[in-house]
mmCIF file of C-alpha atoms and ligand atoms in Angstrom:
data_model
loop_
_atom_site.group_PDB
_atom_site.id
_atom_site.type_symbol
_atom_site.label_atom_id
_atom_site.label_comp_id
_atom_site.label_asym_id
_atom_site.label_seq_id
_atom_site.Cartn_x
_atom_site.Cartn_y
_atom_site.Cartn_z
ATOM 1 C CA UNK A 1483 0.309 -0.197 0.194
ATOM 2 C CA UNK A 1484 2.407 2.567 0.889
ATOM 3 C CA UNK A 1485 6.290 1.762 -0.533
ATOM 4 C CA UNK A 1486 9.237 3.737 0.448
ATOM 5 C CA UNK A 1487 12.477 3.971 -1.831
ATOM 6 C CA UNK A 1488 15.822 5.494 -0.553
ATOM 7 C CA UNK A 1489 14.502 8.371 1.427
ATOM 8 C CA UNK A 1490 17.268 10.747 2.672
ATOM 9 C CA UNK A 1491 16.047 14.045 4.091
ATOM 10 C CA UNK A 1492 18.472 16.504 5.320
ATOM 11 C CA UNK A 1493 17.743 19.820 8.559
ATOM 12 C CA UNK A 1494 21.461 21.632 6.812
ATOM 13 C CA UNK A 1495 23.556 19.242 7.462
ATOM 14 C CA UNK A 1496 22.561 17.481 9.613
ATOM 15 C CA UNK A 1497 21.660 14.212 7.372
ATOM 16 C CA UNK A 1498 18.353 13.080 9.295
ATOM 17 C CA UNK A 1499 17.592 10.291 6.649
ATOM 18 C CA UNK A 1500 20.004 8.718 5.235
ATOM 19 C CA UNK A 1501 18.485 5.491 2.302
ATOM 20 C CA UNK A 1502 15.275 4.611 4.242
ATOM 21 C CA UNK A 1503 13.152 1.759 2.703
ATOM 22 C CA UNK A 1504 9.787 0.776 4.247
ATOM 23 C CA UNK A 1505 6.683 -1.363 2.887
ATOM 24 C CA UNK A 1506 3.341 -2.082 4.817
ATOM 25 C CA UNK A 1507 0.841 -2.853 3.506
ATOM 26 C CA UNK A 1508 -2.834 -2.537 3.076
ATOM 27 C CA UNK A 1509 -4.769 -3.553 6.730
ATOM 28 C CA UNK A 1510 -1.713 -3.818 8.385
ATOM 29 C CA UNK A 1511 -0.009 -2.089 11.893
ATOM 30 C CA UNK A 1512 3.728 -1.173 11.590
ATOM 31 C CA UNK A 1513 5.531 -0.077 14.332
ATOM 32 C CA UNK A 1514 8.662 1.745 14.135
ATOM 33 C CA UNK A 1515 10.722 2.096 17.719
ATOM 34 C CA UNK A 1516 14.110 3.769 18.058
ATOM 35 C CA UNK A 1517 15.385 5.862 20.608
ATOM 36 C CA UNK A 1518 14.925 9.809 20.431
ATOM 37 C CA UNK A 1519 16.212 11.362 17.710
ATOM 38 C CA UNK A 1520 16.973 8.133 15.588
ATOM 39 C CA UNK A 1521 14.474 10.377 12.494
ATOM 40 C CA UNK A 1522 11.121 8.626 13.489
ATOM 41 C CA UNK A 1523 8.871 11.980 13.230
ATOM 42 C CA UNK A 1524 11.047 13.031 10.683
ATOM 43 C CA UNK A 1525 10.205 9.588 8.910
ATOM 44 C CA UNK A 1526 5.974 10.343 8.981
ATOM 45 C CA UNK A 1527 6.451 14.098 8.602
ATOM 46 C CA UNK A 1528 8.032 12.851 5.003
ATOM 47 C CA UNK A 1529 5.072 10.784 3.904
ATOM 48 C CA UNK A 1530 3.505 13.283 4.653
ATOM 49 C CA UNK A 1531 4.489 15.855 2.492
ATOM 50 C CA UNK A 1532 4.837 18.731 6.036
ATOM 51 C CA UNK A 1533 8.938 17.787 5.700
ATOM 52 C CA UNK A 1534 10.756 17.345 2.136
ATOM 53 C CA UNK A 1535 13.358 14.845 1.522
ATOM 54 C CA UNK A 1536 16.031 15.479 -1.145
ATOM 55 C CA UNK A 1537 15.858 12.206 -2.779
ATOM 56 C CA UNK A 1538 13.916 9.312 -2.594
ATOM 57 C CA UNK A 1539 10.403 7.603 -3.807
ATOM 58 C CA UNK A 1540 6.952 7.735 -1.909
ATOM 59 C CA UNK A 1541 4.340 4.985 -3.597
ATOM 60 C CA UNK A 1542 0.537 4.720 -2.192
ATOM 61 C CA UNK A 1543 -1.043 2.051 -4.264
ATOM 62 C CA UNK A 1544 0.547 2.708 -7.231
ATOM 63 C CA UNK A 1545 0.841 6.623 -7.572
ATOM 64 C CA UNK A 1546 3.509 7.855 -6.672
ATOM 65 C CA UNK A 1547 3.110 10.357 -3.458
ATOM 66 C CA UNK A 1548 2.961 14.459 -4.496
ATOM 67 C CA UNK A 1549 4.424 16.832 -1.107
ATOM 68 C CA UNK A 1550 1.098 19.304 -1.008
ATOM 69 C CA UNK A 1551 -0.457 18.069 2.278
ATOM 70 C CA UNK A 1552 -3.258 19.067 1.397
ATOM 71 C CA UNK A 1553 -3.490 16.591 -1.335
ATOM 72 C CA UNK A 1554 -1.828 13.387 0.409
ATOM 73 C CA UNK A 1555 -5.437 14.275 3.236
ATOM 74 C CA UNK A 1556 -7.523 13.659 -0.061
ATOM 75 C CA UNK A 1557 -5.642 10.372 -1.032
ATOM 76 C CA UNK A 1558 -6.791 9.344 2.215
ATOM 77 C CA UNK A 1559 -3.569 9.643 4.098
ATOM 78 C CA UNK A 1560 -4.151 11.195 8.035
ATOM 79 C CA UNK A 1561 -1.349 12.381 10.694
ATOM 80 C CA UNK A 1562 -1.838 12.063 14.100
ATOM 81 C CA UNK A 1563 1.382 14.578 15.172
ATOM 82 C CA UNK A 1564 3.355 14.159 18.395
ATOM 83 C CA UNK A 1565 2.393 17.345 20.685
ATOM 84 C CA UNK A 1566 -0.873 16.721 19.276
ATOM 85 C CA UNK A 1567 -1.728 19.589 17.743
ATOM 86 C CA UNK A 1568 -5.394 20.235 18.607
ATOM 87 C CA UNK A 1569 -7.664 23.265 17.805
ATOM 88 C CA UNK A 1570 -7.289 25.346 21.776
ATOM 89 C CA UNK A 1571 -9.951 27.463 21.590
ATOM 90 C CA UNK A 1572 -12.429 24.815 19.281
ATOM 91 C CA UNK A 1573 -14.936 22.030 21.024
ATOM 92 C CA UNK A 1574 -14.017 19.696 20.617
ATOM 93 C CA UNK A 1575 -17.213 18.575 18.223
ATOM 94 C CA UNK A 1576 -15.252 21.829 16.353
ATOM 95 C CA UNK A 1577 -11.999 20.222 16.532
ATOM 96 C CA UNK A 1578 -13.699 17.106 15.428
ATOM 97 C CA UNK A 1579 -15.198 18.570 12.455
ATOM 98 C CA UNK A 1580 -11.802 20.205 11.649
ATOM 99 C CA UNK A 1581 -10.913 16.457 10.656
ATOM 100 C CA UNK A 1582 -13.413 16.127 7.635
ATOM 101 C CA UNK A 1583 -13.048 19.632 6.351
ATOM 102 C CA UNK A 1584 -12.648 18.211 2.729
ATOM 103 C CA UNK A 1585 -15.060 16.060 3.033
ATOM 104 C CA UNK A 1586 -18.491 16.722 1.935
ATOM 105 C CA UNK A 1587 -20.652 13.558 1.470
ATOM 106 C CA UNK A 1588 -22.188 14.570 5.710
ATOM 107 C CA UNK A 1589 -24.195 11.306 5.810
ATOM 108 C CA UNK A 1590 -19.788 9.589 6.232
ATOM 109 C CA UNK A 1591 -18.964 12.224 7.950
ATOM 110 C CA UNK A 1592 -22.224 11.872 10.294
ATOM 111 C CA UNK A 1593 -21.672 8.307 10.499
ATOM 112 C CA UNK A 1594 -17.982 8.827 11.616
ATOM 113 C CA UNK A 1595 -18.830 11.348 13.781
ATOM 114 C CA UNK A 1596 -20.475 8.458 15.633
ATOM 115 C CA UNK A 1597 -17.708 5.842 15.100
ATOM 116 C CA UNK A 1598 -15.374 8.339 16.713
ATOM 117 C CA UNK A 1599 -17.728 8.615 19.401
ATOM 118 C CA UNK A 1600 -18.101 4.480 20.100
ATOM 119 C CA UNK A 1601 -14.704 4.538 20.209
ATOM 120 C CA UNK A 1602 -13.984 7.305 22.385
ATOM 121 C CA UNK A 1603 -16.972 8.212 24.592
ATOM 122 C CA UNK A 1604 -14.534 10.673 27.033
ATOM 123 C CA UNK A 1605 -15.003 13.176 23.454
ATOM 124 C CA UNK A 1606 -18.650 12.253 23.390
ATOM 125 C CA UNK A 1607 -19.245 13.096 27.573
ATOM 126 C CA UNK A 1608 -17.134 16.021 26.167
ATOM 127 C CA UNK A 1609 -18.491 17.700 23.261
ATOM 128 C CA UNK A 1610 -18.925 20.951 23.599
ATOM 129 C CA UNK A 1611 -15.606 21.555 26.317
ATOM 130 C CA UNK A 1612 -12.548 23.757 24.933
ATOM 131 C CA UNK A 1613 -9.828 21.759 23.985
ATOM 132 C CA UNK A 1614 -7.526 23.214 25.393
ATOM 133 C CA UNK A 1615 -8.637 22.157 28.691
ATOM 134 C CA UNK A 1616 -9.333 18.687 28.272
ATOM 135 C CA UNK A 1617 -6.713 16.618 29.341
ATOM 136 C CA UNK A 1618 -2.938 15.182 28.476
ATOM 137 C CA UNK A 1619 -5.136 11.470 27.394
ATOM 138 C CA UNK A 1620 -8.110 12.894 26.230
ATOM 139 C CA UNK A 1621 -6.150 15.822 23.761
ATOM 140 C CA UNK A 1622 -4.436 12.751 22.248
ATOM 141 C CA UNK A 1623 -8.193 10.606 21.643
ATOM 142 C CA UNK A 1624 -8.914 14.127 20.164
ATOM 143 C CA UNK A 1625 -5.497 14.432 18.290
ATOM 144 C CA UNK A 1626 -6.822 10.219 16.664
ATOM 145 C CA UNK A 1627 -10.436 10.893 16.660
ATOM 146 C CA UNK A 1628 -10.082 14.012 14.772
ATOM 147 C CA UNK A 1629 -8.244 12.200 12.069
ATOM 148 C CA UNK A 1630 -10.355 9.928 11.493
ATOM 149 C CA UNK A 1631 -12.982 12.273 10.549
ATOM 150 C CA UNK A 1632 -10.883 12.612 6.563
ATOM 151 C CA UNK A 1633 -12.217 9.136 6.628
ATOM 152 C CA UNK A 1634 -8.570 7.849 5.607
ATOM 153 C CA UNK A 1635 -7.164 4.017 4.336
ATOM 154 C CA UNK A 1636 -3.767 5.032 6.365
ATOM 155 C CA UNK A 1637 -2.988 6.535 9.230
ATOM 156 C CA UNK A 1638 0.752 8.203 10.152
ATOM 157 C CA UNK A 1639 1.167 8.055 14.436
ATOM 158 C CA UNK A 1640 3.289 9.636 15.767
ATOM 159 C CA UNK A 1641 3.872 8.499 19.440
ATOM 160 C CA UNK A 1642 0.092 7.578 20.714
ATOM 161 C CA UNK A 1643 1.425 6.693 24.206
ATOM 162 C CA UNK A 1644 3.594 9.934 24.822
ATOM 163 C CA UNK A 1645 3.129 11.165 28.132
ATOM 164 C CA UNK A 1646 0.028 9.760 29.131
ATOM 165 C CA UNK A 1647 -0.069 6.903 32.219
ATOM 166 C CA UNK A 1648 -0.018 3.545 32.533
ATOM 167 C CA UNK A 1649 -3.868 2.830 32.405
ATOM 168 C CA UNK A 1650 -3.997 5.297 29.756
ATOM 169 C CA UNK A 1651 -1.733 4.046 27.699
ATOM 170 C CA UNK A 1652 -3.038 0.490 27.552
ATOM 171 C CA UNK A 1653 -6.564 2.198 25.843
ATOM 172 C CA UNK A 1654 -4.495 4.215 23.912
ATOM 173 C CA UNK A 1655 -3.034 1.001 22.392
ATOM 174 C CA UNK A 1656 -6.933 -1.011 22.418
ATOM 175 C CA UNK A 1657 -8.239 1.663 20.322
ATOM 176 C CA UNK A 1658 -5.424 1.937 17.797
ATOM 177 C CA UNK A 1659 -5.949 -2.095 17.469
ATOM 178 C CA UNK A 1660 -10.097 -1.466 17.682
ATOM 179 C CA UNK A 1661 -9.021 1.177 14.660
ATOM 180 C CA UNK A 1662 -7.302 -1.766 12.728
ATOM 181 C CA UNK A 1663 -10.357 -4.216 12.596
ATOM 182 C CA UNK A 1664 -11.950 -1.049 11.039
ATOM 183 C CA UNK A 1665 -10.238 -1.851 8.108
ATOM 184 C CA UNK A 1666 -7.655 1.113 8.537
ATOM 185 C CA UNK A 1667 -3.499 -0.168 7.759
ATOM 186 C CA UNK A 1668 -1.324 1.824 10.646
ATOM 187 C CA UNK A 1669 1.616 2.817 10.837
ATOM 188 C CA UNK A 1670 3.111 4.237 14.350
ATOM 189 C CA UNK A 1671 5.705 5.845 15.589
ATOM 190 C CA UNK A 1672 6.708 4.387 19.279
ATOM 191 C CA UNK A 1673 9.352 4.718 22.057
ATOM 192 C CA UNK A 1674 7.563 2.761 23.958
ATOM 193 C CA UNK A 1675 9.030 0.115 22.309
ATOM 194 C CA UNK A 1676 7.030 -3.000 23.354
ATOM 195 C CA UNK A 1677 3.663 -2.211 23.471
ATOM 196 C CA UNK A 1678 4.794 -1.313 19.622
ATOM 197 C CA UNK A 1679 6.070 -4.808 18.896
ATOM 198 C CA UNK A 1680 3.084 -6.085 20.943
ATOM 199 C CA UNK A 1681 0.799 -4.790 18.351
ATOM 200 C CA UNK A 1682 2.172 -4.541 15.368
ATOM 201 C CA UNK A 1683 2.218 -7.273 12.613
ATOM 202 C CA UNK A 1684 5.493 -5.656 10.937
ATOM 203 C CA UNK A 1685 8.845 -3.578 13.035
ATOM 204 C CA UNK A 1686 11.271 -1.537 12.082
ATOM 205 C CA UNK A 1687 13.879 -0.217 14.365
ATOM 206 C CA UNK A 1688 15.225 3.191 13.443
ATOM 207 C CA UNK A 1689 18.823 4.105 14.554
ATOM 208 C CA UNK A 1690 21.087 7.105 13.719
ATOM 209 C CA UNK A 1691 18.693 7.489 11.023
ATOM 210 C CA UNK A 1692 19.122 4.385 9.306
ATOM 211 C CA UNK A 1693 16.805 0.925 9.536
ATOM 212 C CA UNK A 1694 18.751 -0.769 11.275
ATOM 213 C CA UNK A 1695 16.554 -4.572 12.184
ATOM 214 C CA UNK A 1696 13.055 -5.069 10.168
ATOM 215 C CA UNK A 1697 10.646 -8.094 9.910
ATOM 216 C CA UNK A 1698 7.766 -9.275 12.041
ATOM 217 C CA UNK A 1699 6.771 -7.824 15.178
ATOM 218 C CA UNK A 1700 6.178 -11.306 17.419
ATOM 219 C CA UNK A 1701 9.896 -12.406 15.700
ATOM 220 C CA UNK A 1702 11.884 -9.252 16.446
ATOM 221 C CA UNK A 1703 9.966 -8.932 19.990
ATOM 222 C CA UNK A 1704 12.300 -11.860 20.981
ATOM 223 C CA UNK A 1705 15.084 -10.837 20.420
ATOM 224 C CA UNK A 1706 17.665 -10.233 22.526
ATOM 225 C CA UNK A 1707 19.199 -7.111 21.273
ATOM 226 C CA UNK A 1708 16.578 -4.919 21.096
ATOM 227 C CA UNK A 1709 15.572 -6.117 24.615
ATOM 228 C CA UNK A 1710 18.213 -4.818 25.164
ATOM 229 C CA UNK A 1711 18.781 -1.486 24.119
ATOM 230 C CA UNK A 1712 15.003 -0.740 24.121
ATOM 231 C CA UNK A 1713 12.655 -2.111 25.993
ATOM 232 C CA UNK A 1714 15.612 -2.136 29.677
ATOM 233 C CA UNK A 1715 15.685 -5.663 29.615
ATOM 234 C CA UNK A 1716 17.597 -8.662 28.740
HETATM 235 P P1 ATP B 644 11.819 11.512 19.085
HETATM 236 O O1 ATP B 644 11.427 10.347 19.768
HETATM 237 O O2 ATP B 644 12.990 13.129 20.096
HETATM 238 O O3 ATP B 644 11.094 12.647 18.849
HETATM 239 P P2 ATP B 644 12.709 11.519 16.349
HETATM 240 O O4 ATP B 644 13.242 9.423 16.260
HETATM 241 O O5 ATP B 644 11.567 11.411 16.343
HETATM 242 O O6 ATP B 644 12.845 11.214 17.927
HETATM 243 P P3 ATP B 644 13.517 12.989 15.054
HETATM 244 O O7 ATP B 644 12.899 14.721 14.904
HETATM 245 O O8 ATP B 644 12.783 12.659 13.095
HETATM 246 O O9 ATP B 644 13.597 12.212 15.509
HETATM 247 O O10 ATP B 644 15.157 14.189 15.077
HETATM 248 C C1 ATP B 644 15.736 13.058 13.504
HETATM 249 C C2 ATP B 644 17.053 14.724 13.864
HETATM 250 O O11 ATP B 644 16.838 15.508 12.896
HETATM 251 C C3 ATP B 644 17.749 15.278 15.452
HETATM 252 O O12 ATP B 644 19.049 14.910 15.109
HETATM 253 C C4 ATP B 644 16.487 16.312 15.258
HETATM 254 O O13 ATP B 644 17.974 17.180 16.602
HETATM 255 C C5 ATP B 644 16.493 16.969 13.688
HETATM 256 N N1 ATP B 644 15.776 17.504 13.815
HETATM 257 C C6 ATP B 644 14.356 17.181 13.416
HETATM 258 N N2 ATP B 644 13.783 18.039 13.089
HETATM 259 C C7 ATP B 644 14.444 18.932 12.908
HETATM 260 C C8 ATP B 644 14.877 20.600 12.701
HETATM 261 N N3 ATP B 644 13.130 20.943 11.840
HETATM 262 N N4 ATP B 644 15.991 21.410 12.104
HETATM 263 C C9 ATP B 644 16.326 20.745 12.412
HETATM 264 N N5 ATP B 644 17.123 19.305 12.521
HETATM 265 C C10 ATP B 644 15.705 18.987 13.283
#
């Protein structure tokens, strides 16, 4: 479904991504794990068009992705950014509707809004609350819900568990699995390697801008060097 070939990204003199190749198959959860500064967010930003690669080809369903973020949303890709970037002065409902701004299929929009409320009952309880007053976990839910409102086929999820309490992390990962069951494909960037590998079909380990390991997520979970480097145990 998504293919990234020989992707190279620079920030001035910093070579942030060094010849990255990844593939994401339809209906799968693919996780990218790696430590701080490995280039995980840069990879998602290059796919969503917010960062300009120096070299490389990104294809989605066989067609080369053009870089304009607007086009990318139209093609069925949405990014749920790290740090959430919700609209603090809009209500929960208004934020969700912003996710549907390129759509005009009103009936399906209403249906998707109800699906989001089913996935995140907490949001439904707070539809008229200003988004800036939500807790960190609720803001994460809102960012994910807003992404779903664009009716994407592929969701780019950047660090959804960042800064959340353990119980909420569990809830968010369970919801990611529920979203997969809705026939969505998910490219997940996470520092919580254990959780990310547990729910993924495939995974890539990114280190200093290069893919260090890749393969079946459950196999990587048994890999001693990954356990040591990213899971803090051996
Ligand atoms: P984290 O888990 O800490 O978010 P990451 O794996 O997502 O890290 P990136 O944010 O992609 O890593 O950063 C990769 C490298 O590129 C880092 O060295 C970072 O300092 C650098 N970098 C990222 N964005 C910029 C920018 N806008 N300008 C300059 N350097 C940048």
